[in-house]
Structures are given as structure tokens and as C-alpha cells.
Short mmCIF file of C-alpha atoms in Angstrom, two decimals:
data_model
loop_
_atom_site.label_atom_id
_atom_site.label_comp_id
_atom_site.label_asym_id
_atom_site.label_seq_id
_atom_site.Cartn_x
_atom_site.Cartn_y
_atom_site.Cartn_z
CA MET A 1 16.35 -36.06 -4.13
CA THR A 2 14.94 -37.06 -0.81
CA THR A 3 14.79 -34.64 2.02
CA ALA A 4 16.16 -36.39 5.06
CA ARG A 5 13.59 -35.97 7.78
CA ILE A 6 14.59 -36.00 11.40
CA ALA A 7 12.80 -38.64 13.36
CA GLY A 8 10.28 -37.43 15.88
CA PRO A 9 10.20 -38.69 19.42
CA PRO A 10 10.57 -42.47 19.42
CA VAL A 11 6.96 -43.22 20.21
CA LEU A 12 5.14 -45.60 17.92
CA SER A 13 1.40 -45.44 17.93
CA ARG A 14 -0.99 -48.31 17.45
CA THR A 15 -1.85 -47.04 13.97
CA ARG A 16 1.57 -48.16 12.85
CA ARG A 17 0.69 -51.76 13.46
CA ARG A 18 -2.69 -51.37 11.82
CA ARG A 19 -1.14 -49.91 8.66
CA LEU A 20 0.40 -53.30 7.91
CA TRP A 21 -3.04 -54.70 7.11
CA LEU A 22 -4.46 -54.25 3.66
CA ASN A 23 -6.77 -51.29 3.44
CA TRP A 24 -9.69 -52.69 1.40
CA ARG A 25 -11.30 -49.37 0.68
CA GLY A 26 -8.00 -48.00 -0.58
CA ALA A 27 -7.43 -51.08 -2.74
CA SER A 28 -10.92 -50.92 -4.21
CA LEU A 29 -10.29 -47.37 -5.43
CA ILE A 30 -7.23 -48.57 -7.34
CA VAL A 31 -9.24 -51.36 -8.94
CA ALA A 32 -12.01 -48.89 -9.82
CA LEU A 33 -9.54 -46.48 -11.42
CA ALA A 34 -7.98 -49.33 -13.41
CA LEU A 35 -11.42 -50.36 -14.64
CA LEU A 36 -12.15 -46.76 -15.62
CA VAL A 37 -8.94 -46.51 -17.63
CA GLU A 38 -9.73 -49.88 -19.21
CA LEU A 39 -13.15 -48.58 -20.20
CA LEU A 40 -11.81 -45.29 -21.55
CA VAL A 41 -9.10 -47.01 -23.60
CA GLN A 42 -11.35 -49.78 -24.91
CA THR A 43 -14.05 -47.29 -25.97
CA ARG A 44 -11.33 -45.11 -27.48
CA VAL A 45 -12.41 -42.08 -25.49
CA VAL A 46 -8.75 -41.89 -24.58
CA ASP A 47 -6.72 -42.81 -27.62
CA PHE A 48 -3.00 -42.41 -27.28
CA GLN A 49 -0.95 -44.80 -29.32
CA TYR A 50 1.23 -45.75 -26.37
CA VAL A 51 -1.27 -45.86 -23.53
CA PRO A 52 -2.17 -49.54 -23.20
CA ALA A 53 -5.29 -50.88 -21.50
CA PRO A 54 -4.72 -52.23 -17.96
CA SER A 55 -5.69 -55.68 -19.21
CA ALA A 56 -2.87 -55.51 -21.78
CA VAL A 57 -0.45 -54.45 -19.06
CA ILE A 58 -1.48 -57.38 -16.88
CA GLY A 59 -1.09 -59.73 -19.83
CA ALA A 60 2.37 -58.39 -20.66
CA GLY A 61 3.35 -58.61 -17.02
CA TRP A 62 2.25 -62.21 -16.85
CA ARG A 63 4.30 -63.09 -19.95
CA LEU A 64 7.38 -61.35 -18.51
CA LEU A 65 6.94 -63.20 -15.25
CA ALA A 66 6.49 -66.54 -17.00
CA SER A 67 9.58 -66.01 -19.18
CA GLY A 68 11.67 -65.50 -16.05
CA ARG A 69 12.99 -62.18 -17.32
CA LEU A 70 11.08 -60.13 -14.75
CA LEU A 71 12.40 -62.21 -11.88
CA SER A 72 16.04 -62.12 -12.98
CA ASP A 73 15.81 -58.34 -13.54
CA THR A 74 14.25 -58.01 -10.11
CA GLY A 75 17.08 -60.02 -8.64
CA HIS A 76 19.63 -57.70 -10.20
CA THR A 77 17.91 -54.45 -9.22
CA LEU A 78 17.15 -55.63 -5.69
CA SER A 79 20.71 -56.80 -5.02
CA ALA A 80 22.08 -53.45 -6.17
CA ALA A 81 19.50 -51.51 -4.14
CA LEU A 82 19.89 -53.55 -0.96
CA LEU A 83 23.68 -53.66 -1.13
CA GLY A 84 23.91 -49.89 -1.66
CA TRP A 85 21.36 -49.34 1.08
CA ALA A 86 23.21 -51.60 3.53
CA ILE A 87 26.63 -50.03 2.91
CA GLY A 88 25.18 -46.51 2.91
CA SER A 89 23.29 -47.15 6.14
CA ALA A 90 26.34 -48.61 7.87
CA ALA A 91 28.41 -45.58 6.86
CA GLY A 92 25.58 -43.25 7.91
CA ILE A 93 25.32 -44.85 11.34
CA VAL A 94 29.06 -44.70 12.07
CA LEU A 95 29.51 -41.15 10.78
CA GLY A 96 26.24 -39.92 12.29
CA ILE A 97 26.99 -41.25 15.77
CA TRP A 98 30.48 -39.78 15.59
CA LEU A 99 29.16 -36.38 14.53
CA GLY A 100 26.45 -36.57 17.18
CA LEU A 101 28.96 -37.26 19.95
CA SER A 102 31.79 -34.93 19.02
CA ARG A 103 31.31 -31.19 18.98
CA TRP A 104 34.66 -30.93 17.24
CA ALA A 105 33.54 -33.30 14.47
CA ARG A 106 30.29 -31.35 14.07
CA ARG A 107 32.12 -28.05 13.76
CA PHE A 108 34.27 -29.36 10.94
CA GLY A 109 31.93 -31.86 9.36
CA LEU A 110 28.35 -30.55 9.41
CA THR A 111 28.88 -27.95 6.69
CA SER A 112 30.18 -30.59 4.31
CA VAL A 113 27.25 -32.83 5.18
CA GLU A 114 24.76 -30.06 4.46
CA VAL A 115 26.38 -29.19 1.12
CA LEU A 116 26.81 -32.79 -0.04
CA ARG A 117 23.34 -33.93 0.86
CA ALA A 118 21.80 -30.95 -0.88
CA ILE A 119 23.13 -32.22 -4.20
CA PRO A 120 20.58 -34.50 -5.89
CA GLY A 121 22.06 -38.00 -6.04
CA ILE A 122 21.15 -38.31 -9.72
CA ALA A 123 23.57 -35.49 -10.53
CA PHE A 124 26.42 -37.81 -9.59
CA VAL A 125 25.37 -40.59 -11.97
CA PRO A 126 27.49 -39.36 -14.94
CA VAL A 127 30.51 -39.02 -12.65
CA VAL A 128 30.02 -42.48 -11.21
CA ILE A 129 29.64 -43.91 -14.73
CA LEU A 130 32.96 -42.33 -15.71
CA ILE A 131 34.68 -43.80 -12.71
CA PHE A 132 33.13 -47.28 -12.55
CA GLY A 133 31.84 -47.83 -16.08
CA PHE A 134 28.57 -49.63 -16.85
CA THR A 135 28.79 -52.05 -13.93
CA ILE A 136 26.77 -53.02 -10.91
CA THR A 137 29.44 -51.30 -8.82
CA MET A 138 28.36 -48.06 -10.45
CA GLU A 139 24.78 -48.73 -9.33
CA VAL A 140 25.77 -49.61 -5.78
CA VAL A 141 27.95 -46.51 -5.42
CA THR A 142 25.17 -44.23 -6.69
CA ILE A 143 22.68 -45.81 -4.29
CA LEU A 144 24.89 -45.76 -1.23
CA PHE A 145 25.77 -42.13 -1.80
CA VAL A 146 22.07 -41.25 -1.63
CA CYS A 147 21.14 -43.65 1.19
CA VAL A 148 23.85 -42.43 3.53
CA TRP A 149 22.31 -38.99 4.17
CA PRO A 150 18.94 -39.71 5.75
CA VAL A 151 20.60 -42.30 8.01
CA LEU A 152 23.45 -39.96 8.92
CA VAL A 153 21.24 -36.97 9.72
CA ASN A 154 18.91 -39.09 11.85
CA ALA A 155 21.82 -40.79 13.62
CA VAL A 156 23.18 -37.36 14.57
CA ALA A 157 19.80 -36.43 16.04
CA GLY A 158 19.55 -39.81 17.76
CA ALA A 159 22.99 -39.55 19.35
CA GLN A 160 22.03 -36.13 20.68
CA ALA A 161 18.73 -37.38 22.07
CA VAL A 162 20.41 -39.01 25.07
CA THR A 163 18.70 -37.56 28.14
CA ALA A 164 20.51 -35.58 30.83
CA VAL A 165 19.57 -38.22 33.40
CA HIS A 166 21.09 -41.02 31.32
CA ASP A 167 24.23 -38.90 30.96
CA ASP A 168 24.38 -38.53 34.74
CA VAL A 169 23.79 -42.26 35.20
CA ALA A 170 26.74 -43.01 32.92
CA ARG A 171 28.88 -40.62 34.95
CA THR A 172 27.93 -41.82 38.41
CA LEU A 173 28.43 -45.46 37.32
CA GLN A 174 31.73 -44.37 35.75
CA LEU A 175 31.12 -45.96 32.37
CA SER A 176 33.96 -45.61 29.87
CA ARG A 177 33.46 -43.61 26.69
CA LEU A 178 33.05 -46.72 24.59
CA GLN A 179 30.60 -48.25 27.07
CA ARG A 180 28.50 -45.12 26.94
CA VAL A 181 28.32 -45.36 23.15
CA PHE A 182 27.22 -49.00 23.16
CA ALA A 183 25.09 -49.05 26.30
CA ILE A 184 23.36 -45.67 25.99
CA THR A 185 24.00 -43.66 22.81
CA LEU A 186 23.35 -46.37 20.22
CA PRO A 187 20.19 -47.78 21.84
CA THR A 188 18.83 -44.23 22.17
CA ALA A 189 19.56 -43.59 18.50
CA VAL A 190 18.02 -46.84 17.21
CA PRO A 191 14.50 -45.51 16.51
CA TYR A 192 15.97 -42.45 14.77
CA ILE A 193 18.30 -44.60 12.68
CA ALA A 194 15.40 -46.91 11.80
CA THR A 195 13.47 -43.92 10.43
CA GLY A 196 16.46 -42.83 8.38
CA MET A 197 16.97 -46.33 7.03
CA LYS A 198 13.34 -46.52 6.01
CA LEU A 199 13.66 -43.33 4.00
CA GLY A 200 16.86 -44.68 2.48
CA LEU A 201 15.20 -47.96 1.51
CA SER A 202 12.59 -46.38 -0.78
CA THR A 203 15.25 -44.08 -2.22
CA SER A 204 17.55 -47.02 -2.91
CA LEU A 205 15.01 -48.66 -5.24
CA ALA A 206 14.40 -45.37 -7.07
CA LEU A 207 18.13 -44.77 -7.55
CA ALA A 208 18.75 -48.35 -8.69
CA VAL A 209 16.14 -47.86 -11.44
CA VAL A 210 17.61 -44.51 -12.46
CA ALA A 211 21.16 -45.90 -12.51
CA GLU A 212 19.97 -48.74 -14.75
CA MET A 213 18.12 -46.40 -17.09
CA VAL A 214 21.06 -44.10 -17.76
CA GLY A 215 24.00 -46.27 -16.72
CA ASN A 216 24.36 -49.97 -16.25
CA PRO A 217 22.19 -51.71 -18.91
CA ALA A 218 20.67 -54.35 -16.64
CA GLY A 219 17.80 -54.90 -14.26
CA LEU A 220 14.34 -53.36 -14.15
CA GLY A 221 15.43 -49.82 -15.00
CA TYR A 222 17.01 -50.98 -18.24
CA SER A 223 13.92 -53.05 -19.04
CA ILE A 224 11.79 -49.90 -19.01
CA VAL A 225 14.14 -48.20 -21.47
CA TYR A 226 14.40 -51.38 -23.53
CA PHE A 227 10.62 -51.78 -23.91
CA GLN A 228 10.33 -48.10 -24.67
CA GLY A 229 12.79 -48.53 -27.52
CA ALA A 230 11.05 -51.72 -28.65
CA LEU A 231 7.74 -49.82 -28.73
CA GLN A 232 6.13 -52.26 -26.30
CA PRO A 233 4.26 -49.93 -23.91
CA ALA A 234 2.31 -52.73 -22.25
CA SER A 235 5.54 -54.44 -21.12
CA MET A 236 6.99 -51.07 -20.14
CA PHE A 237 4.00 -50.29 -17.93
CA ALA A 238 4.08 -53.80 -16.52
CA VAL A 239 7.66 -53.25 -15.33
CA ILE A 240 6.72 -49.86 -13.87
CA VAL A 241 3.79 -51.31 -11.91
CA TRP A 242 6.01 -54.18 -10.79
CA ILE A 243 8.56 -51.71 -9.39
CA GLY A 244 5.76 -50.04 -7.45
CA LEU A 245 4.71 -53.38 -5.96
CA LEU A 246 8.34 -54.12 -5.14
CA GLY A 247 8.69 -50.84 -3.25
CA LEU A 248 5.53 -51.60 -1.35
CA ALA A 249 6.80 -55.06 -0.45
CA LEU A 250 10.14 -53.67 0.71
CA ASN A 251 8.45 -51.16 3.01
CA LEU A 252 6.14 -53.80 4.39
CA LEU A 253 9.03 -56.15 5.06
CA TYR A 254 10.95 -53.39 6.79
CA GLU A 255 7.98 -52.53 8.99
CA LEU A 256 7.58 -56.16 9.94
CA LEU A 257 11.27 -56.53 10.83
CA THR A 258 11.57 -53.28 12.78
CA GLY A 259 8.15 -53.76 14.36
CA ARG A 260 9.61 -56.59 16.37
CA LEU A 261 12.47 -54.36 17.45
CA SER A 262 10.17 -51.61 18.57
CA THR A 263 7.89 -53.61 20.84
CA VAL A 264 9.99 -52.47 23.79
CA ARG A 265 9.38 -48.86 22.88
CA THR A 266 5.71 -49.35 22.22
CA GLY A 267 5.40 -50.83 25.67
CA LEU A 268 7.32 -47.89 27.05
CA ALA A 269 4.99 -45.42 25.38
CA GLU A 270 1.98 -47.23 26.78
CA ALA A 271 3.47 -47.28 30.26
CA ARG A 272 3.93 -43.54 30.25
CA MET B 1 20.81 -21.63 67.90
CA ASN B 2 23.09 -24.39 69.15
CA ASP B 3 21.77 -26.62 66.44
CA ALA B 4 23.95 -24.83 63.92
CA GLN B 5 27.08 -26.38 65.46
CA PRO B 6 28.22 -29.05 63.05
CA HIS B 7 28.81 -32.40 64.63
CA ALA B 8 32.35 -33.50 64.14
CA ALA B 9 32.67 -37.05 62.91
CA THR B 10 34.02 -39.33 65.61
CA SER B 11 37.54 -39.47 64.21
CA THR B 12 39.29 -38.41 61.03
CA ALA B 13 39.96 -42.01 60.05
CA GLN B 14 36.21 -42.49 59.76
CA LEU B 15 35.60 -39.34 57.78
CA LEU B 16 34.07 -39.94 54.37
CA PHE B 17 32.98 -36.52 53.10
CA ALA B 18 34.29 -33.13 54.19
CA CYS B 19 32.88 -29.87 52.81
CA ARG B 20 34.13 -26.43 53.68
CA ASP B 21 32.69 -23.16 52.41
CA VAL B 22 30.96 -24.82 49.49
CA ALA B 23 29.25 -22.34 47.18
CA ILE B 24 27.75 -22.54 43.74
CA ASP B 25 26.23 -20.00 41.36
CA PHE B 26 23.96 -20.52 38.39
CA ALA B 27 23.64 -18.11 35.52
CA GLY B 28 19.97 -17.48 34.89
CA PRO B 29 17.84 -15.00 32.95
CA GLN B 30 17.99 -12.56 35.88
CA GLY B 31 21.76 -12.73 36.12
CA VAL B 32 23.86 -14.88 38.40
CA LYS B 33 22.01 -16.57 41.25
CA THR B 34 23.89 -17.94 44.23
CA VAL B 35 22.32 -21.24 45.19
CA LEU B 36 24.67 -22.43 47.93
CA GLU B 37 26.89 -20.26 50.13
CA GLY B 38 29.33 -21.23 52.88
CA VAL B 39 28.10 -24.79 53.32
CA SER B 40 30.35 -26.79 55.63
CA PHE B 41 29.76 -30.22 57.11
CA GLU B 42 31.33 -33.62 57.51
CA ALA B 43 29.92 -37.05 57.00
CA GLY B 44 31.37 -40.05 58.80
CA ARG B 45 31.53 -43.61 57.55
CA GLY B 46 28.28 -45.49 58.04
CA GLU B 47 26.23 -42.41 58.92
CA PHE B 48 22.71 -41.89 57.61
CA ILE B 49 22.35 -38.16 57.02
CA SER B 50 19.30 -36.43 55.63
CA ILE B 51 19.42 -33.01 54.05
CA VAL B 52 16.12 -31.13 54.30
CA GLY B 53 14.95 -27.74 53.15
CA ALA B 54 12.16 -26.12 51.21
CA SER B 55 11.92 -27.13 47.56
CA GLY B 56 14.27 -25.32 45.25
CA THR B 57 16.78 -24.50 47.98
CA GLY B 58 19.70 -26.38 46.51
CA LYS B 59 19.56 -29.71 48.34
CA THR B 60 19.92 -31.62 45.09
CA THR B 61 22.71 -29.31 43.96
CA LEU B 62 24.63 -30.01 47.15
CA LEU B 63 24.22 -33.75 46.64
CA ARG B 64 25.33 -33.46 42.99
CA ILE B 65 28.47 -31.60 44.10
CA LEU B 66 29.30 -34.40 46.55
CA ALA B 67 28.76 -36.94 43.75
CA GLY B 68 31.09 -35.09 41.40
CA LEU B 69 28.24 -34.42 38.98
CA SER B 70 28.29 -30.62 39.43
CA SER B 71 31.25 -28.32 40.06
CA PRO B 72 31.12 -25.82 42.93
CA ARG B 73 32.49 -22.28 42.78
CA PRO B 74 36.32 -22.28 42.85
CA GLY B 75 37.55 -22.04 46.41
CA SER B 76 34.98 -24.49 47.71
CA ILE B 77 36.51 -27.51 49.37
CA VAL B 78 34.81 -30.85 48.78
CA GLU B 79 36.72 -33.92 49.81
CA TYR B 80 35.90 -37.59 49.68
CA ARG B 81 38.24 -39.77 51.80
CA GLY B 82 40.69 -36.89 51.95
CA ALA B 83 40.91 -36.32 48.18
CA PRO B 84 39.20 -33.45 46.35
CA VAL B 85 36.07 -34.45 44.41
CA GLN B 86 36.19 -33.59 40.72
CA ASP B 87 34.75 -36.41 38.70
CA PRO B 88 32.45 -38.97 40.31
CA PRO B 89 34.70 -40.74 42.86
CA ASP B 90 35.01 -44.51 43.17
CA GLY B 91 32.57 -45.94 45.65
CA VAL B 92 30.06 -43.09 45.47
CA VAL B 93 26.82 -43.81 43.61
CA PHE B 94 23.99 -41.39 43.01
CA VAL B 95 20.36 -42.54 43.12
CA PHE B 96 18.17 -40.26 41.06
CA GLN B 97 14.71 -38.99 41.90
CA ASP B 98 13.56 -39.73 38.35
CA TYR B 99 13.76 -43.51 38.61
CA ARG B 100 11.91 -44.06 35.33
CA GLY B 101 14.23 -41.73 33.44
CA SER B 102 17.32 -43.19 35.05
CA LEU B 103 16.70 -46.81 34.01
CA LEU B 104 17.47 -47.92 30.47
CA PRO B 105 14.09 -48.93 29.00
CA TRP B 106 15.67 -51.15 26.33
CA ARG B 107 17.38 -53.35 28.93
CA THR B 108 15.86 -55.92 31.24
CA VAL B 109 15.89 -55.30 34.97
CA GLN B 110 18.89 -57.57 35.39
CA ARG B 111 20.86 -55.90 32.62
CA ASN B 112 20.06 -52.50 34.10
CA VAL B 113 21.63 -53.68 37.34
CA THR B 114 24.77 -55.03 35.62
CA LEU B 115 25.33 -51.70 33.83
CA GLY B 116 27.82 -50.38 36.37
CA LEU B 117 29.73 -53.68 36.49
CA GLU B 118 30.46 -53.78 32.79
CA ARG B 119 33.75 -51.97 33.01
CA SER B 120 35.03 -54.37 35.67
CA ARG B 121 36.93 -57.50 34.74
CA LEU B 122 34.17 -59.79 35.96
CA ASP B 123 32.90 -62.27 33.41
CA ARG B 124 29.28 -62.23 32.39
CA ARG B 125 28.19 -65.04 34.67
CA GLU B 126 29.77 -63.36 37.69
CA ARG B 127 28.14 -60.04 36.82
CA GLU B 128 24.76 -61.69 36.51
CA ARG B 129 25.19 -63.47 39.81
CA LYS B 130 26.00 -60.19 41.55
CA ALA B 131 23.01 -58.54 39.91
CA MET B 132 20.75 -61.32 41.16
CA ASP B 133 22.16 -60.90 44.68
CA ALA B 134 21.45 -57.17 44.58
CA LEU B 135 17.96 -57.76 43.18
CA GLY B 136 17.41 -60.29 45.96
CA LEU B 137 18.33 -57.59 48.52
CA VAL B 138 15.55 -55.34 47.21
CA GLY B 139 13.11 -58.23 46.75
CA LEU B 140 12.98 -58.21 42.96
CA ALA B 141 14.85 -61.40 42.03
CA ASP B 142 11.74 -62.77 40.33
CA ARG B 143 11.43 -59.73 38.01
CA ALA B 144 15.01 -59.93 36.66
CA LYS B 145 13.94 -60.73 33.09
CA ASP B 146 11.22 -58.09 32.88
CA HIS B 147 11.68 -54.72 31.31
CA PRO B 148 11.54 -51.79 33.75
CA TRP B 149 8.34 -50.36 32.29
CA ARG B 150 6.49 -53.51 33.31
CA LEU B 151 7.21 -52.62 36.94
CA SER B 152 5.43 -50.21 39.30
CA GLY B 153 7.13 -46.95 40.30
CA GLY B 154 8.23 -48.35 43.65
CA MET B 155 9.75 -51.40 41.97
CA GLN B 156 11.55 -49.23 39.43
CA GLN B 157 13.11 -47.25 42.25
CA ARG B 158 14.13 -50.55 43.86
CA VAL B 159 15.85 -51.51 40.61
CA GLN B 160 17.78 -48.27 40.67
CA ILE B 161 18.80 -48.94 44.29
CA ALA B 162 19.91 -52.45 43.31
CA ARG B 163 21.93 -50.99 40.45
CA ALA B 164 23.72 -48.80 43.01
CA LEU B 165 24.15 -51.57 45.61
CA VAL B 166 25.74 -53.96 43.13
CA MET B 167 28.69 -51.53 42.95
CA GLN B 168 29.20 -52.11 46.72
CA PRO B 169 29.39 -48.38 47.29
CA GLN B 170 30.93 -46.67 50.30
CA ALA B 171 28.36 -43.93 49.97
CA LEU B 172 24.87 -43.79 48.49
CA LEU B 173 23.68 -40.32 47.57
CA MET B 174 19.90 -40.47 47.28
CA ASP B 175 18.06 -37.51 45.78
CA GLU B 176 14.43 -37.48 46.96
CA PRO B 177 14.21 -41.14 45.97
CA PHE B 178 10.68 -41.62 47.29
CA GLY B 179 9.30 -38.18 46.44
CA ALA B 180 7.11 -39.43 43.62
CA LEU B 181 5.72 -42.51 45.37
CA ASP B 182 2.45 -43.06 47.25
CA ALA B 183 2.46 -43.20 51.05
CA MET B 184 2.30 -46.99 51.39
CA THR B 185 5.08 -47.64 48.89
CA LYS B 186 7.11 -44.88 50.46
CA ALA B 187 6.85 -46.40 53.96
CA SER B 188 7.86 -49.85 52.75
CA LEU B 189 10.84 -48.46 50.80
CA GLN B 190 11.93 -46.41 53.82
CA ASP B 191 12.09 -49.59 55.87
CA GLU B 192 13.89 -51.34 53.06
CA VAL B 193 16.55 -48.62 52.93
CA LEU B 194 16.94 -48.80 56.71
CA ARG B 195 17.41 -52.55 56.48
CA LEU B 196 19.96 -52.19 53.66
CA HIS B 197 21.81 -49.55 55.68
CA GLU B 198 21.95 -51.92 58.62
CA VAL B 199 23.20 -54.83 56.49
CA THR B 200 25.71 -53.01 54.29
CA HIS B 201 26.84 -50.17 56.62
CA THR B 202 26.90 -47.94 53.57
CA THR B 203 26.97 -44.22 54.28
CA VAL B 204 23.73 -42.66 53.07
CA LEU B 205 23.17 -39.01 52.23
CA PHE B 206 19.48 -38.59 51.70
CA VAL B 207 17.86 -35.48 50.26
CA THR B 208 14.18 -35.02 51.05
CA HIS B 209 11.64 -32.30 51.72
CA ASP B 210 9.70 -34.63 53.99
CA ILE B 211 10.74 -33.84 57.57
CA GLU B 212 9.05 -36.94 59.05
CA GLU B 213 10.92 -39.12 56.60
CA ALA B 214 14.22 -37.43 57.46
CA VAL B 215 13.78 -37.87 61.21
CA TYR B 216 12.56 -41.45 60.86
CA LEU B 217 15.52 -42.57 58.76
CA SER B 218 18.52 -40.60 59.88
CA ASP B 219 21.34 -40.35 62.39
CA ARG B 220 21.59 -36.64 61.55
CA VAL B 221 19.34 -34.14 59.84
CA ILE B 222 20.95 -31.16 58.14
CA VAL B 223 18.61 -28.23 57.53
CA LEU B 224 19.25 -25.85 54.65
CA SER B 225 17.88 -22.29 54.62
CA GLU B 226 16.44 -20.63 51.57
CA SER B 227 18.38 -18.87 48.86
CA PRO B 228 21.27 -18.83 49.02
CA ALA B 229 21.15 -22.03 51.03
CA ARG B 230 23.25 -22.29 54.16
CA ILE B 231 23.19 -24.91 56.89
CA THR B 232 21.00 -23.56 59.66
CA ALA B 233 20.87 -26.69 61.80
CA ASP B 234 22.59 -30.03 62.13
CA ILE B 235 20.48 -32.12 64.43
CA ARG B 236 21.52 -35.50 65.81
CA ILE B 237 18.71 -38.04 65.77
CA ASP B 238 19.49 -40.46 68.57
CA LEU B 239 16.38 -42.59 68.24
CA PRO B 240 17.09 -46.27 68.88
CA ARG B 241 17.44 -48.64 65.96
CA PRO B 242 15.88 -50.70 64.48
CA ARG B 243 13.11 -48.21 63.87
CA GLU B 244 9.50 -49.10 63.28
CA GLN B 245 6.93 -47.14 61.30
CA VAL B 246 4.29 -46.99 64.06
CA ALA B 247 6.20 -47.28 67.34
CA THR B 248 9.06 -44.96 66.40
CA ARG B 249 6.80 -42.33 64.91
CA GLU B 250 4.61 -42.30 68.06
CA SER B 251 7.47 -42.04 70.55
CA PRO B 252 7.82 -38.73 72.40
CA GLU B 253 11.51 -38.54 71.41
CA TYR B 254 10.57 -38.74 67.72
CA LEU B 255 7.93 -36.06 68.15
CA ALA B 256 10.37 -33.80 69.98
CA LEU B 257 13.00 -34.19 67.27
CA ARG B 258 10.41 -33.61 64.58
CA HIS B 259 9.46 -30.42 66.40
CA ARG B 260 13.09 -29.30 66.47
CA VAL B 261 13.56 -29.86 62.75
CA TYR B 262 10.32 -28.03 61.96
CA SER B 263 11.45 -25.09 64.15
CA ALA B 264 14.84 -25.07 62.46
CA MET B 265 13.03 -24.72 59.15
CA GLY B 266 11.02 -21.88 60.59
CA LYS B 267 7.77 -23.74 60.22
CA ALA B 268 6.71 -24.07 63.85
#
């Protein structure tokens, strides 16, 4: 599914802050493309039975929003995604730090990690359905199983990024093993873990939708399938666009929350 | 040269470090390289000893062995208060040359200083009070809540010294602590270390490649030869204390001692 990237050096540039602002030129292209599609569909240059005009999609979206259905579906999908993401991230942090610190654990564990994370998360959906049935638990389990890997792999890298000098400092000040983990290893790994969690967050929404399309009949994923079956392409597209906006909002929120955390590091990068 | 005679510490009760035949090898691309060979000396309680030598001779390695951060070749004898040094011993704190790299950038100055106290049974308030005392000693009490990267290089090194002092160490092992600082900052930190030495009576082992600095600060200057490093001179610096940047450095005794250290390094 997602390739778990390893975080680069924990240096955040100024462009990161700027990216939070709306890019007007980028937004205008989207509007222009939508207008073009509108034109092509209205003039019947493009004439597929199930390709609705953007105006129809907006109308359908508005009706779904007004009926409350879109919001309750969103609530369901988001709770599954965020819960799976949170549990998966927590497991990824604990396991990743452990693997990063213990050569013994790496020797035994890394092969399993590489094999398991190479399997696309979607492949497990039928298995998870068999075990948990058509429930929200099934969604959460699918999501957490996918979210755990990018966090785990980055946490391993983060735990191993502790500098030689910091290691020596811990030794000369005679810190205990546990103190080293909390005072040095974890803080060093934070920017790496944050990168892994960001990758996991976008994956969690994707997997929630997939799990609802083929498994648990609820939430936004099921709505897409439902409107497909009901031959209502405008509503179907409205849900799809809505999911895109949701993903965007999640990323933005995450950047805002972690941006606060990273001010220390930004300052550090500037001081260097 | 008579200078090669090691000075015995005044009495065994006051002995802090004892090294005999210390050697260490490093495996490199060109095979095994012997960095230290047959290094023997003693350091008494309260002494200020500088270790000088050309860069890359193994001064830092020697200091790391004393701190229990590096292991010498088997057969070497390194003792701290009569017990062999394996892991970092209690009461010995290392001050790193790379002050920026040695501080934790995600912690405030004060919380950097409390780092070494966190395994003690002191409660948080007591730890913070001790940290403030130590920061007061190095003149940084008003920067306690800042992060280290807001501070100048000299201040960052002061924070590292405070972090060591708060442990109330018997011995401070300082590895070229002022090597990366400008001349003015360096001079003021030298005087600060002299003052701290006078107040705390901590034993200081001070690695530097700056001969003037070594003579100005120390009771003894140990000169290391080049590879493999051996002690070629152990020179007692009997300049009166307190020392003063201008007066001490212009005195004929200082100049004579400086000359001796330079000769011992084969530079005069």
C-alpha cells in the first residue's frame, strides 16, 4: 500500500510553514478544470451516462450535507480512521523504539517487519472480515495494521539517530537505561515518528474507505458503493470529493498541531 | 630530560587517578594503530592538570579512558580512588568539546542542568534549586528558561559546565572545552574555571593544544609526544594564585614555564 519512508534529518524549512497557506494559483487551476468539465458535459462534447456535471455534484453534495447523512457518515469513517491510526501509531512507537534500541530484537524481529509490511493492507481485509464480521472493529483492525508500519520503521530510524555525543553524555552522567530512553532516545525520535504518523494518517482514511466499501456497510466508503448501486453518480462523486477535502483537512490539522511541537527544532536549524 | 620524571602526588590518601602503562590501539584502514603507549601518571585531589600535545596525538583518548568512556588495551592500569576504572565512575564528569552537540536541544537550559540529577532521589523542586545554584556559579541564572540554541557558544559551554558542577564531582575531565571559542570568550571562561576550581576544589584534568592556556590554568602540565603518544614531560607550574590574564601572562616565571613546555613539545 504505502511505502514507509524514512524521515530525513529533523530539519524543517520555512517552506513548511508557508505550505499551510492556501495557494491561490493552485486553487484557481482546480476551479478552471471544473469549469472546463462543466462546459464539456453541458455541451455534450463528453457524454458518458454516469459522468455528472460539477454543478450537479455540488448540488448533490449540498443535499447530502443538509440531510445530515454526509456528516454522520463522516463521523463514522473518521472515528474508525483516527482510532485505528492512534492505536497503530502507539504500537509502532513502542515496537519501533524497542527494535531501534535492541540489536537482539532487530536480529529476530526485522525480517518479520519487512515481510509483514510488504503485504498490502487491503489483502488482509477478507481475513479481518472473517474474524470480526461486518463491524467497526473490523475497520479499526484493518487501519491499525496498515498505520503501524510507517510509524514503526521511522521510530527505528529515530531511535538509532541518537548522536555519539549524546550517548557519551548519558554515560558520563550515569543515566539509567530507562532514563536514557525517556530523556534522549524518545525526544531524538520525535521528528521521525511525526513523519511516520503523517504518512499513517493519510493511509488511515484510505483504508477506512476501503474497509467500508468491501466490509462494514457504514460510513463514507459504503455511501460510495450505495450511490453506485442506486445509480446516483452525482451523489457518488460528491462523497468522493468530500473524502478528498477531509484528507486535506486532516493533513492541515496535523501540520498545525505538530508545527507547534517543532518550533524548537526550527529554531535549532536556524541557529546552526 | 628531568621533566619526564612524574611528580608523585603528595600522599596516597590524596591520590585520585593513577595510570600505569596505559596503552590503546585503534583498528583503522591501514591496520592497527597504537595511539597511546606506556602512559603513566598520577593525579592528586584538587590538582589542576593540563594535558597538551599536537592535535591528533591521543589527548582526548587518554581523557576518555580516565572517564571510563573508552577501554584501554588489556594490561593497562587505570585507577580512580584505588579502584579500576571500567564504566564511568561516580564523581567523575566529562565536559565535551562539542558543547552544542552535548546539550539536549529540546530541553531548556535548566532542564539540561538537571539531567544528571534525575536518577537521584531528590524531588523536582530540590533538583531545580541545585540547577539554579550551578547556573548561578557560571553566571547564567537569568537564562534558565531559554533553550540552549538561543545562547552564544560561550554560554552553551557554561551550561555544560554547570551540568557537570551540579553533580558535585570529585573530578572534572574537560576536553578542549574552549577550543572552538573566540579569544575574548576563551579568556573569560578560563578565569571562570579558575574561580570554580578555587571555590569547589574539584580536581580538573584539562586537555588543550593551547600551551599558553595550559600554563596559565594549571598546577601541572603533562606533555604528550606524537604517535604513539607517551608522556615526554610533566612540568610543575608553581605560579602564584589567583592568576590574572595580564599580570600572570607577563611575569618572567610564566614566560620561562611557557618556554619549557614549548621546548618539551619540540617547538622551540
